[in-house]
XYZ file of C-alpha atoms in Angstrom:
697
model
C -45.158 10.140 -16.874
C -47.014 7.000 -17.921
C -47.615 4.293 -15.307
C -49.385 1.806 -17.569
C -50.708 1.595 -21.085
C -54.087 3.038 -19.950
C -53.129 5.304 -17.019
C -51.506 8.734 -17.224
C -49.899 10.405 -14.205
C -50.082 14.152 -14.848
C -46.671 15.751 -15.495
C -46.942 19.132 -13.766
C -43.932 20.803 -15.410
C -44.941 19.651 -18.869
C -48.306 21.433 -18.587
C -47.276 24.377 -16.409
C -49.378 23.277 -13.427
C -48.687 24.115 -9.777
C -50.036 21.976 -6.908
C -48.584 23.854 -3.929
C -51.748 25.883 -3.177
C -50.587 29.035 -4.943
C -52.612 30.520 -7.759
C -51.396 30.184 -11.305
C -53.464 31.573 -14.143
C -52.237 28.602 -16.185
C -53.508 25.906 -13.813
C -56.939 25.409 -15.365
C -55.622 25.515 -18.929
C -52.767 23.185 -18.080
C -55.042 20.626 -16.452
C -57.539 20.775 -19.329
C -54.732 20.419 -21.888
C -53.389 17.409 -20.010
C -56.817 15.772 -19.892
C -57.407 16.411 -23.592
C -53.981 15.065 -24.538
C -54.522 11.948 -22.406
C -57.892 11.335 -24.022
C -56.538 11.797 -27.543
C -53.740 9.362 -26.788
C -55.984 6.580 -25.524
C -55.532 6.934 -21.770
C -58.644 5.942 -19.774
C -57.364 6.966 -16.338
C -55.572 10.116 -15.204
C -53.972 10.463 -11.754
C -53.207 13.845 -10.161
C -50.036 14.189 -8.117
C -51.092 14.828 -4.546
C -51.393 18.523 -3.700
C -53.642 21.597 -3.778
C -54.576 23.006 -7.198
C -56.035 26.529 -7.340
C -58.518 26.703 -10.232
C -59.153 29.847 -12.263
C -62.685 31.099 -11.513
C -63.393 31.738 -15.205
C -61.964 28.454 -16.521
C -63.440 25.289 -14.993
C -61.900 21.858 -15.369
C -63.556 19.920 -18.227
C -63.336 16.142 -17.915
C -63.147 14.005 -21.039
C -65.339 11.093 -22.064
C -64.276 7.494 -21.379
C -61.935 8.550 -18.586
C -61.498 8.225 -14.837
C -59.926 11.190 -13.039
C -58.307 10.050 -9.799
C -57.563 13.123 -7.694
C -55.378 10.983 -5.465
C -56.428 12.866 -2.301
C -55.711 16.242 -3.872
C -57.729 19.440 -3.476
C -59.137 21.478 -6.348
C -59.784 24.912 -4.877
C -61.441 27.836 -6.635
C -59.475 31.045 -6.759
C -61.021 33.634 -4.414
C -63.320 35.839 -6.487
C -66.426 38.011 -6.615
C -68.299 36.250 -9.435
C -71.990 35.399 -8.983
C -71.448 32.207 -11.033
C -68.577 29.782 -11.277
C -67.859 26.074 -11.347
C -64.694 24.244 -10.395
C -65.478 21.271 -12.634
C -67.947 21.532 -15.515
C -69.464 19.017 -17.912
C -70.826 20.874 -20.938
C -69.820 18.828 -23.977
C -72.100 15.766 -23.815
C -69.430 13.696 -22.067
C -69.996 9.980 -21.565
C -68.456 7.403 -19.226
C -66.589 9.897 -17.066
C -65.587 9.306 -13.422
C -64.075 11.653 -10.827
C -63.008 10.239 -7.467
C -60.796 10.470 -4.396
C -60.381 14.175 -3.772
C -61.569 17.474 -2.321
C -63.427 20.191 -4.252
C -63.406 23.497 -2.341
C -65.259 26.739 -2.981
C -64.512 30.187 -1.602
C -67.644 30.769 0.463
C -65.883 32.371 3.409
C -63.434 34.474 1.347
C -65.825 35.322 -1.517
C -66.489 38.969 -2.422
C -70.291 39.451 -2.376
C -70.175 43.220 -2.872
C -71.614 43.166 -6.406
C -75.014 42.315 -4.966
C -77.396 39.452 -5.595
C -77.363 36.037 -4.012
C -74.141 34.723 -5.616
C -75.858 31.324 -5.520
C -74.299 30.203 -8.816
C -70.946 29.087 -7.452
C -70.794 25.297 -7.864
C -68.285 22.631 -7.066
C -69.237 20.325 -9.938
C -71.656 21.358 -12.683
C -73.045 18.577 -14.872
C -74.751 20.298 -17.765
C -75.065 24.054 -17.989
C -77.886 26.472 -18.694
C -75.875 27.955 -21.585
C -73.987 25.124 -23.298
C -71.510 26.096 -26.030
C -72.398 25.568 -29.678
C -70.041 22.596 -29.851
C -71.342 21.159 -26.575
C -74.487 20.174 -24.781
C -75.997 18.737 -21.620
C -76.637 15.151 -22.732
C -74.048 13.613 -20.456
C -74.324 9.895 -19.751
C -72.738 7.683 -17.127
C -70.966 10.418 -15.179
C -69.861 9.037 -11.817
C -68.710 11.092 -8.793
C -67.358 8.986 -5.928
C -65.400 9.475 -2.712
C -65.322 13.243 -3.023
C -65.521 15.925 -0.356
C -67.146 19.075 -1.751
C -67.502 22.086 0.508
C -67.708 25.864 0.918
C -69.283 26.656 -2.444
C -71.270 29.878 -2.717
C -74.020 27.843 -4.393
C -74.199 24.048 -4.695
C -71.730 21.287 -4.127
C -73.142 19.542 -7.227
C -75.706 20.717 -9.763
C -77.270 18.856 -12.699
C -78.582 21.297 -15.309
C -80.813 20.990 -18.352
C -81.958 23.154 -21.252
C -85.415 22.934 -22.764
C -84.308 23.743 -26.319
C -87.523 25.246 -27.680
C -88.151 24.671 -31.401
C -90.931 25.467 -33.897
C -93.871 25.802 -33.964
C -93.957 28.389 -31.139
C -96.300 27.951 -28.147
C -98.624 30.786 -29.214
C -99.426 29.005 -32.480
C -99.721 25.589 -30.846
C -102.268 26.973 -28.380
C -104.554 28.060 -31.233
C -104.114 24.972 -33.402
C -106.341 22.355 -31.780
C -109.403 20.901 -33.471
C -111.726 18.024 -32.745
C -110.629 14.724 -34.218
C -107.843 12.146 -34.272
C -105.337 10.665 -36.721
C -105.090 6.963 -37.489
C -101.891 5.470 -35.998
C -101.902 2.793 -38.695
C -102.208 4.879 -41.888
C -102.046 8.581 -40.917
C -105.529 9.464 -42.131
C -107.730 11.937 -40.256
C -110.504 10.436 -38.093
C -113.765 12.113 -37.102
C -114.187 11.628 -33.342
C -115.040 13.563 -30.199
C -112.749 11.436 -28.060
C -109.479 13.193 -29.019
C -108.154 16.473 -30.407
C -105.402 17.064 -32.972
C -103.147 19.970 -33.894
C -103.468 21.470 -37.361
C -99.738 22.245 -37.310
C -96.910 20.020 -38.478
C -93.539 19.610 -36.759
C -90.592 19.956 -39.115
C -88.218 17.124 -38.234
C -85.305 18.652 -40.163
C -84.801 21.400 -37.561
C -81.179 21.620 -36.426
C -81.678 20.451 -32.824
C -83.832 17.483 -33.871
C -81.239 16.405 -36.422
C -78.441 16.799 -33.839
C -80.081 14.761 -31.083
C -82.625 12.654 -32.933
C -85.647 13.373 -30.723
C -88.181 15.986 -29.604
C -91.113 16.094 -27.197
C -94.058 18.057 -25.822
C -93.259 19.901 -22.606
C -94.680 22.678 -20.450
C -93.648 26.309 -20.238
C -90.683 27.652 -18.294
C -92.380 26.663 -15.039
C -93.303 23.203 -16.304
C -96.966 24.150 -16.662
C -98.906 22.570 -19.552
C -101.878 24.880 -19.047
C -105.111 24.534 -17.098
C -107.044 23.163 -20.090
C -104.591 20.362 -20.816
C -106.179 17.586 -18.790
C -104.693 14.466 -20.405
C -101.493 12.539 -19.661
C -100.780 11.138 -23.128
C -100.498 12.077 -26.770
C -99.860 10.274 -30.074
C -97.284 11.217 -32.707
C -97.898 10.419 -36.373
C -94.840 10.519 -38.657
C -94.911 11.265 -42.388
C -92.283 10.956 -45.113
C -91.096 13.835 -47.261
C -93.690 13.011 -49.949
C -96.509 13.360 -47.353
C -97.134 9.617 -47.124
C -97.654 7.856 -43.803
C -94.424 6.640 -42.220
C -95.127 5.334 -38.697
C -96.535 6.347 -35.313
C -95.887 6.339 -31.569
C -98.865 6.045 -29.243
C -99.475 7.071 -25.626
C -96.370 9.220 -25.235
C -96.201 11.093 -21.916
C -95.482 14.799 -21.674
C -91.831 15.497 -20.752
C -90.708 12.278 -22.453
C -88.568 12.130 -25.577
C -89.924 10.983 -28.949
C -87.208 9.361 -31.039
C -87.486 10.319 -34.718
C -87.457 7.268 -36.996
C -85.147 7.224 -40.018
C -86.846 8.673 -43.091
C -89.515 10.724 -41.251
C -89.724 14.349 -42.451
C -92.538 15.827 -40.373
C -95.029 14.850 -37.663
C -98.462 15.651 -36.277
C -99.709 15.198 -32.703
C -103.009 14.059 -31.170
C -103.970 14.679 -27.519
C -105.923 12.110 -25.527
C -108.635 14.494 -24.362
C -112.074 15.438 -25.578
C -112.063 19.202 -25.035
C -110.371 21.853 -27.146
C -108.312 24.106 -24.833
C -108.770 27.826 -24.531
C -105.666 29.300 -26.254
C -104.920 31.202 -23.053
C -104.938 27.941 -21.074
C -102.669 25.871 -23.281
C -98.941 26.278 -22.590
C -97.536 23.322 -24.515
C -94.021 23.818 -25.907
C -92.268 21.653 -28.490
C -88.692 21.215 -27.358
C -85.505 19.250 -27.778
C -84.607 19.046 -24.117
C -81.002 18.244 -23.191
C -80.164 16.877 -19.759
C -77.843 14.534 -17.838
C -78.701 10.838 -17.766
C -77.323 7.908 -15.788
C -75.520 10.085 -13.242
C -74.045 8.436 -10.134
C -73.140 10.402 -6.993
C -71.824 7.984 -4.377
C -69.976 8.089 -1.038
C -69.397 11.828 -1.146
C -69.223 14.266 1.772
C -71.100 17.430 0.771
C -71.179 20.195 3.343
C -71.104 23.887 4.240
C -72.319 25.106 0.852
C -74.655 28.091 0.800
C -77.527 26.954 -1.417
C -77.672 23.173 -1.893
C -75.782 19.990 -1.437
C -77.153 18.698 -4.745
C -79.491 20.501 -7.168
C -81.314 18.378 -9.732
C -82.602 20.748 -12.417
C -83.692 18.321 -15.125
C -82.201 14.825 -15.136
C -83.179 11.211 -15.706
C -81.809 8.032 -14.162
C -79.774 9.656 -11.404
C -78.452 7.629 -8.471
C -77.483 9.417 -5.247
C -76.226 6.840 -2.770
C -74.345 6.597 0.532
C -73.501 10.291 0.734
C -73.158 12.484 3.809
C -74.933 15.827 3.232
C -74.918 18.360 6.031
C -74.570 21.998 7.154
C -76.087 23.480 4.002
C -77.239 27.071 4.468
C -76.808 30.694 3.537
C -79.150 31.363 0.611
C -82.476 29.759 -0.328
C -83.624 27.034 -0.707
C -80.829 25.705 1.605
C -81.553 22.034 0.979
C -79.451 18.911 1.125
C -81.015 17.801 -2.159
C -83.354 20.003 -4.197
C -85.311 18.563 -7.150
C -86.895 21.569 -8.764
C -86.043 23.292 -12.048
C -86.621 21.105 -15.056
C -89.938 19.961 -13.592
C -90.996 16.572 -15.011
C -87.674 16.259 -16.788
C -86.658 15.038 -13.328
C -87.490 11.339 -13.603
C -86.311 8.003 -12.255
C -84.172 9.464 -9.492
C -82.909 7.170 -6.718
C -81.856 8.716 -3.393
C -80.616 5.821 -1.263
C -78.768 5.279 2.020
C -77.660 8.888 2.534
C -77.188 10.719 5.842
C -78.630 14.225 6.270
C -78.318 16.584 9.215
C -77.953 20.261 10.172
C -79.273 21.612 6.878
C -80.925 24.995 7.257
C -84.255 24.586 5.465
C -84.602 21.112 3.983
C -82.852 17.781 3.781
C -84.744 16.710 0.661
C -87.027 19.053 -1.298
C -89.018 17.702 -4.244
C -90.771 20.591 -5.982
C -91.451 18.797 -9.266
C -90.610 15.489 -10.873
C -91.909 11.941 -11.152
C -90.806 8.415 -10.351
C -88.467 9.466 -7.544
C -87.356 6.866 -4.987
C -86.202 8.005 -1.529
C -85.038 4.900 0.327
C -83.053 3.919 3.433
C -81.860 7.440 4.246
C -81.266 8.919 7.699
C -82.761 12.386 8.108
C -82.047 14.176 11.357
C -83.294 17.501 12.599
C -82.806 20.433 10.293
C -81.893 23.829 11.701
C -84.656 25.808 13.443
C -87.946 25.525 11.520
C -86.604 23.494 8.610
C -88.366 20.560 6.974
C -86.469 17.317 6.581
C -88.550 16.091 3.658
C -90.965 18.107 1.530
C -92.881 16.550 -1.368
C -94.581 19.494 -3.064
C -97.843 19.405 -4.982
C -96.241 19.228 -8.420
C -94.447 15.950 -7.633
C -95.848 12.669 -8.933
C -95.095 9.018 -8.120
C -92.731 9.680 -5.216
C -91.741 6.575 -3.226
C -90.485 7.221 0.327
C -89.559 3.888 1.915
C -87.428 2.456 4.730
C -86.076 5.808 5.911
C -85.318 6.915 9.462
C -86.538 10.363 10.547
C -85.246 11.719 13.873
C -86.594 14.987 15.316
C -87.757 15.889 11.832
C -90.607 17.525 9.962
C -92.199 16.089 6.837
C -94.755 17.546 4.440
C -96.514 15.492 1.773
C -98.455 17.460 -0.830
C -97.747 15.553 -4.045
C -98.630 12.034 -5.153
C -96.571 9.764 -2.913
C -96.181 6.407 -1.186
C -94.768 6.836 2.329
C -94.095 3.302 3.559
C -92.059 1.278 6.077
C -90.383 4.330 7.584
C -89.363 4.866 11.214
C -90.240 8.255 12.716
C -89.009 9.419 16.105
C -90.103 12.764 17.580
C -91.206 13.699 14.070
C -94.203 15.554 12.668
C -95.723 14.369 9.392
C -98.037 16.923 7.762
C -100.205 15.654 4.890
C -101.376 18.400 2.529
C -102.577 16.648 -0.631
C -102.904 19.341 -3.326
C -104.528 17.526 -6.237
C -107.710 15.460 -6.209
C -106.314 13.115 -8.849
C -103.072 12.387 -6.978
C -103.494 10.069 -3.975
C -101.171 9.747 -0.975
C -100.681 6.385 0.747
C -99.052 6.267 4.204
C -98.524 2.614 5.059
C -96.721 0.348 7.543
C -94.756 3.085 9.316
C -93.746 3.266 12.979
C -94.518 6.628 14.590
C -92.589 6.723 17.899
C -93.444 9.812 19.951
C -94.506 11.385 16.677
C -97.470 13.158 15.175
C -99.559 12.848 12.011
C -101.533 15.856 10.764
C -104.093 15.440 7.987
C -105.140 18.728 6.383
C -106.222 18.048 2.814
C -108.672 19.928 0.608
C -110.018 16.818 -1.173
C -111.837 13.875 0.463
C -110.448 10.336 0.436
C -107.173 10.979 -1.389
C -105.138 10.115 1.736
C -105.024 6.585 3.138
C -103.181 5.783 6.387
C -102.855 2.005 6.557
C -101.009 -0.459 8.774
C -99.192 2.171 10.847
C -98.211 1.827 14.492
C -98.305 4.915 16.703
C -96.338 4.290 19.900
C -95.688 6.805 22.664
C -93.652 6.612 25.859
C -92.748 8.977 28.661
C -90.104 10.745 26.554
C -92.802 12.327 24.457
C -94.350 14.047 27.419
C -91.019 15.020 28.957
C -88.986 16.056 25.948
C -91.236 16.479 22.911
C -94.331 18.145 24.289
C -94.445 20.462 21.277
C -95.646 17.441 19.272
C -98.534 17.052 21.768
C -101.337 14.824 20.441
C -100.604 11.976 18.070
C -103.296 12.438 15.446
C -104.528 15.854 14.315
C -107.441 15.888 11.883
C -108.478 18.892 9.823
C -110.368 19.721 6.656
C -111.757 16.953 4.394
C -112.270 13.329 5.554
C -109.700 10.647 4.751
C -109.207 6.895 5.391
C -107.387 5.338 8.376
C -107.197 1.534 8.476
C -105.322 -1.328 10.145
C -103.485 1.015 12.526
C -102.686 0.757 16.216
C -102.275 3.554 18.762
C -100.487 2.413 21.930
C -98.346 3.455 24.858
C -98.978 5.605 27.917
C -99.208 9.291 27.177
C -101.485 11.872 28.757
C -101.290 13.824 25.494
C -102.369 10.856 23.392
C -105.807 12.159 22.481
C -106.709 12.768 18.903
C -107.119 16.480 18.316
C -109.824 17.584 15.928
C -110.130 21.160 14.725
C -113.553 22.640 14.064
C -112.574 22.796 10.400
C -112.699 18.995 10.128
C -115.510 17.813 7.863
C -117.614 14.704 8.449
C -117.262 11.331 6.775
C -113.892 10.065 8.063
C -113.444 6.312 7.549
C -111.725 4.170 10.213
C -111.393 0.397 9.981
C -109.545 -2.382 11.843
C -107.803 0.177 14.029
C -106.947 -0.009 17.737
C -107.255 3.178 19.792
C -105.940 3.453 23.361
C -107.710 6.727 23.883
C -109.109 9.504 21.812
C -111.917 11.373 20.242
C -114.587 9.888 18.012
C -114.757 12.050 14.940
C -117.809 12.154 12.732
C -117.526 9.279 10.298
C -117.643 5.496 10.156
C -115.702 3.063 12.375
C -115.627 -0.586 11.258
C -113.968 -3.404 13.259
C -112.175 -0.890 15.504
C -111.089 -1.398 19.120
C -111.124 1.286 21.823
C -109.278 0.213 24.971
C -107.168 1.266 27.979
C -107.852 3.672 30.829
C -109.935 6.446 29.322
C -112.945 8.053 30.917
C -115.024 9.018 27.900
C -114.939 8.955 24.153
C -115.444 12.562 23.157
C -117.756 13.095 20.187
C -116.881 15.783 17.646
C -119.263 16.870 14.895
C -122.010 19.157 13.646
C -125.722 18.835 13.022
C -124.962 17.767 9.447
C -122.651 14.877 10.385
C -123.154 11.238 11.365
C -121.267 8.667 13.411
C -121.378 4.922 12.764
C -119.710 2.313 14.992
C -119.975 -1.100 13.355
C -118.576 -4.343 14.794
C -116.351 -2.387 17.175
C -115.059 -3.287 20.650
C -114.931 -0.660 23.421
C -113.431 -1.404 26.843
C -112.796 1.086 29.633
C -112.029 0.902 33.357
C -113.804 4.199 34.104
C -116.533 3.854 36.716
C -118.185 7.261 36.843
C -118.481 9.014 33.507
C -120.817 8.436 30.594
C -118.830 6.521 28.010
C -120.543 8.041 24.975
C -122.453 11.322 25.185
C -123.910 11.966 21.763
C -125.074 15.505 21.018
C -125.306 17.989 18.174
C -124.903 15.568 15.282
C -127.264 14.353 12.564
C -127.397 10.637 13.374
C -125.742 7.941 15.448
C -125.453 4.209 14.687
C -124.116 1.529 17.031
C -124.285 -1.889 15.360
C -122.857 -5.310 16.274
C -120.480 -3.794 18.850
C -119.171 -5.142 22.165
C -118.900 -2.632 25.044
C -117.532 -3.406 28.505
C -117.526 -0.964 31.420
C -117.365 -1.562 35.190
C -120.085 0.913 36.124
C -122.127 3.854 34.881
C -123.868 5.038 31.749
C -122.677 3.625 28.433
C -124.670 5.802 26.030
C -126.248 9.178 26.742
C -128.287 10.360 23.741
C -129.026 14.076 23.591
C -129.841 16.518 20.801
C -129.545 14.456 17.635
C -131.392 15.942 14.692
C -132.369 12.848 12.697
C -132.007 9.283 14.009
C -130.385 6.804 16.394
C -129.925 3.117 15.562
C -128.740 0.600 18.173
C -128.810 -2.911 16.704
C -127.115 -6.202 17.599
C -124.818 -4.851 20.331
C -123.568 -6.541 23.486
C -123.107 -4.302 26.559
C -121.561 -5.616 29.766
C -121.415 -3.842 33.144
C -118.800 -5.821 35.072
C -118.600 -4.310 38.581
C -121.421 -1.851 39.237
C -121.996 -0.179 42.600
C -124.020 2.863 41.514
C -127.462 3.128 39.979
C -127.053 4.575 36.493
C -129.068 3.889 33.310
C -126.983 2.069 30.730
C -128.702 3.691 27.753
C -130.373 7.048 28.386
C -132.541 8.724 25.758
C -132.853 12.301 26.954
C -135.768 14.678 26.572
C -133.556 16.978 24.502
C -133.626 14.453 21.652
C -135.112 16.190 18.585
C -134.664 13.557 15.886
C -137.264 11.607 13.959
C -136.644 8.059 15.158
C -134.806 5.744 17.554
C -134.444 2.032 16.819
C -133.160 -0.239 19.623
C -133.318 -3.933 18.776
C -131.506 -7.248 19.119
C -129.136 -5.914 21.785
C -127.910 -7.757 24.908
C -127.308 -5.880 28.185
C -125.622 -7.721 31.090
C -125.263 -6.214 34.594
C -123.183 -7.940 37.298
C -124.388 -6.634 40.690
C -127.089 -4.024 41.292
C -130.094 -4.223 39.046
C -129.902 -1.234 36.720
C -132.170 0.540 34.305
C -130.860 -0.878 31.071
C -132.789 1.443 28.739
C -134.517 4.654 29.811
C -136.666 6.519 27.277
C -137.191 10.126 28.360
C -137.841 11.470 24.888
C -140.944 13.365 23.850
C -144.017 11.163 23.264
C -144.015 12.375 19.650
C -140.669 10.679 18.970
C -140.878 7.440 17.001
C -139.126 4.865 19.195
C -138.832 1.119 18.597
C -137.528 -1.137 21.412
C -137.784 -4.843 20.603
C -136.043 -8.191 20.705
C -133.524 -7.027 23.305
C -132.193 -9.245 26.119
C -131.509 -7.635 29.490
C -129.948 -9.514 32.414
C -130.253 -7.872 35.821
C -131.562 -4.749 34.094
C -134.937 -3.273 33.206
C -136.511 -0.966 30.616
C -138.097 2.344 31.580
C -140.635 3.262 28.905
C -142.513 6.536 28.349
C -145.509 4.624 27.035
C -145.440 5.605 23.354
C -142.827 3.144 22.065
C -143.338 0.307 19.652
C -142.058 -2.606 21.752
C -142.262 -6.366 21.793
C -140.318 -9.505 22.585
C -137.879 -7.823 24.930
C -136.585 -10.397 27.442
C -135.955 -9.230 31.009
C -134.079 -11.705 33.227
C -135.208 -14.603 31.071
C -138.869 -13.541 30.778
C -140.660 -11.711 27.970
C -141.349 -8.170 29.105
C -145.117 -7.580 29.236
C -144.991 -4.000 30.514
């Protein structure tokens, strides 16, 4: 039945198809024959009569190029089976411009026979590309669009995008041994003597079958995406030669896992790596491949649920767009993720995951094991089941952009190179585990509401937390006490800047493990409470009702407070008790306290510097020294100069030096109002002004 010149309404009797939910061994063949006939006769849209079509488990539906399949609300249901692998719909013939919409794709998860053993994780609703494409097919699909589909109950994934690496000659073992010092001119193909690059002595035959078929090749890693420990560069050059061995052309600064298009007339090629060192043959895993993979895939407004392994698996794809989908209740066999970007490694590029809803997935909502240039934007990720992780960016991932998402009762781990920006987190734990020194992580402009940030990274200064707001209210204490403190610092020092910590919470304190190293950098940050960790604080503000600022460090660490403001309403406790660190610096700071000791200096091993500070005691009723230098001080020097100390009521001891006479102490050019200086007699002192008069003691 033809409804227009471009639309074909499938004639069930003509093709021997049943749509009443009963199994017919002819269903799959009949549907495929109808699609092929429609394509050959110029139809660009095929409409299924409404019903339930049971699909043969060994014969998937194969869409044609340049065609829209409108399921018209129908269900394609796999026949109940015991196979470890199946697909209901499969793209395996390099299809282009193909759309499937408006229907239900149903697996047999609950009726499946698992008795043969194994995970049976290979049962897919829609398979785009296949790990074993037929000789007349391939995985280079383009512009496949899946919209308004419900896909459920598959023993594996609702949707999977597959790739093949297509290894060609020369083999990896020969490539690993072929490197020599030197380069090749990109302008004339001649060899160049240099220590800046290395070149392979092998040539790549461009007449190999796969290169001729697809017109490209590239340098890739091994089966696990690994280039080898001694491959330390990001780029290589390709020099093309004609059949008569004359220079043809070149391509410069090609990235691994990218495709090199072969120019017309080129017969063979040589490659040059942008690194100075020749790799150990055992630490070079470069493969020359003709990779095949889906491109320009669109998955939009689909409901993917109750599949055992994944909602969507991306196993080597470029330019994929996953938008406005609902992905939930995934679980049964690992990894159990809403979306998993894994196999194919850096073949996974330019992937856009936008405006999707995730919830009730067993292990992950989004898992990025490998890949680069992946954008995760405007999604809603709600608590996974039990100990699951809503978002995991693993160490092998590079250039991952996580922006404008909402995380609710979630867990996040960041190990790979990523930008985590403008997200809203509620009752969520973000764990930063940077795995590579060369791959930074930036966490910027996020709102952490009753949430927690943990920094536990092996390399210093690869993590920057900038412009974030950490806000807590009573719900955190009442309902989310497992999150406890807001900031947990471990391992190597990182950078925290332009942040604000606010809201009432008795569990607000920063928690520092003994494993935390010194050197943390804090700038332009407002703290309502907390612990001062060994490191440098610049232009920071400490405020609200806290009793003391707890100092954490070791004898090898230092603390610097520069141009900071500290205000507390505590009347009884010493504000800063400094012990068991290497050095302490307080410079150009403003400190306000109603009563009591501001700084109590104990066993510091090297030096104390107090310069240019303003200290105000606003409502004192007890006699306490403002700055006390204890006899336990064991450092080399103490410098106290150009400070101002103001006391409101009772005249206090502003500075008391109880250190050993052998300690080098300088007290000069300080101004004390309603306060005095108690010397031990060995100080270098001059021009200190006490109540408007130069101190002559």
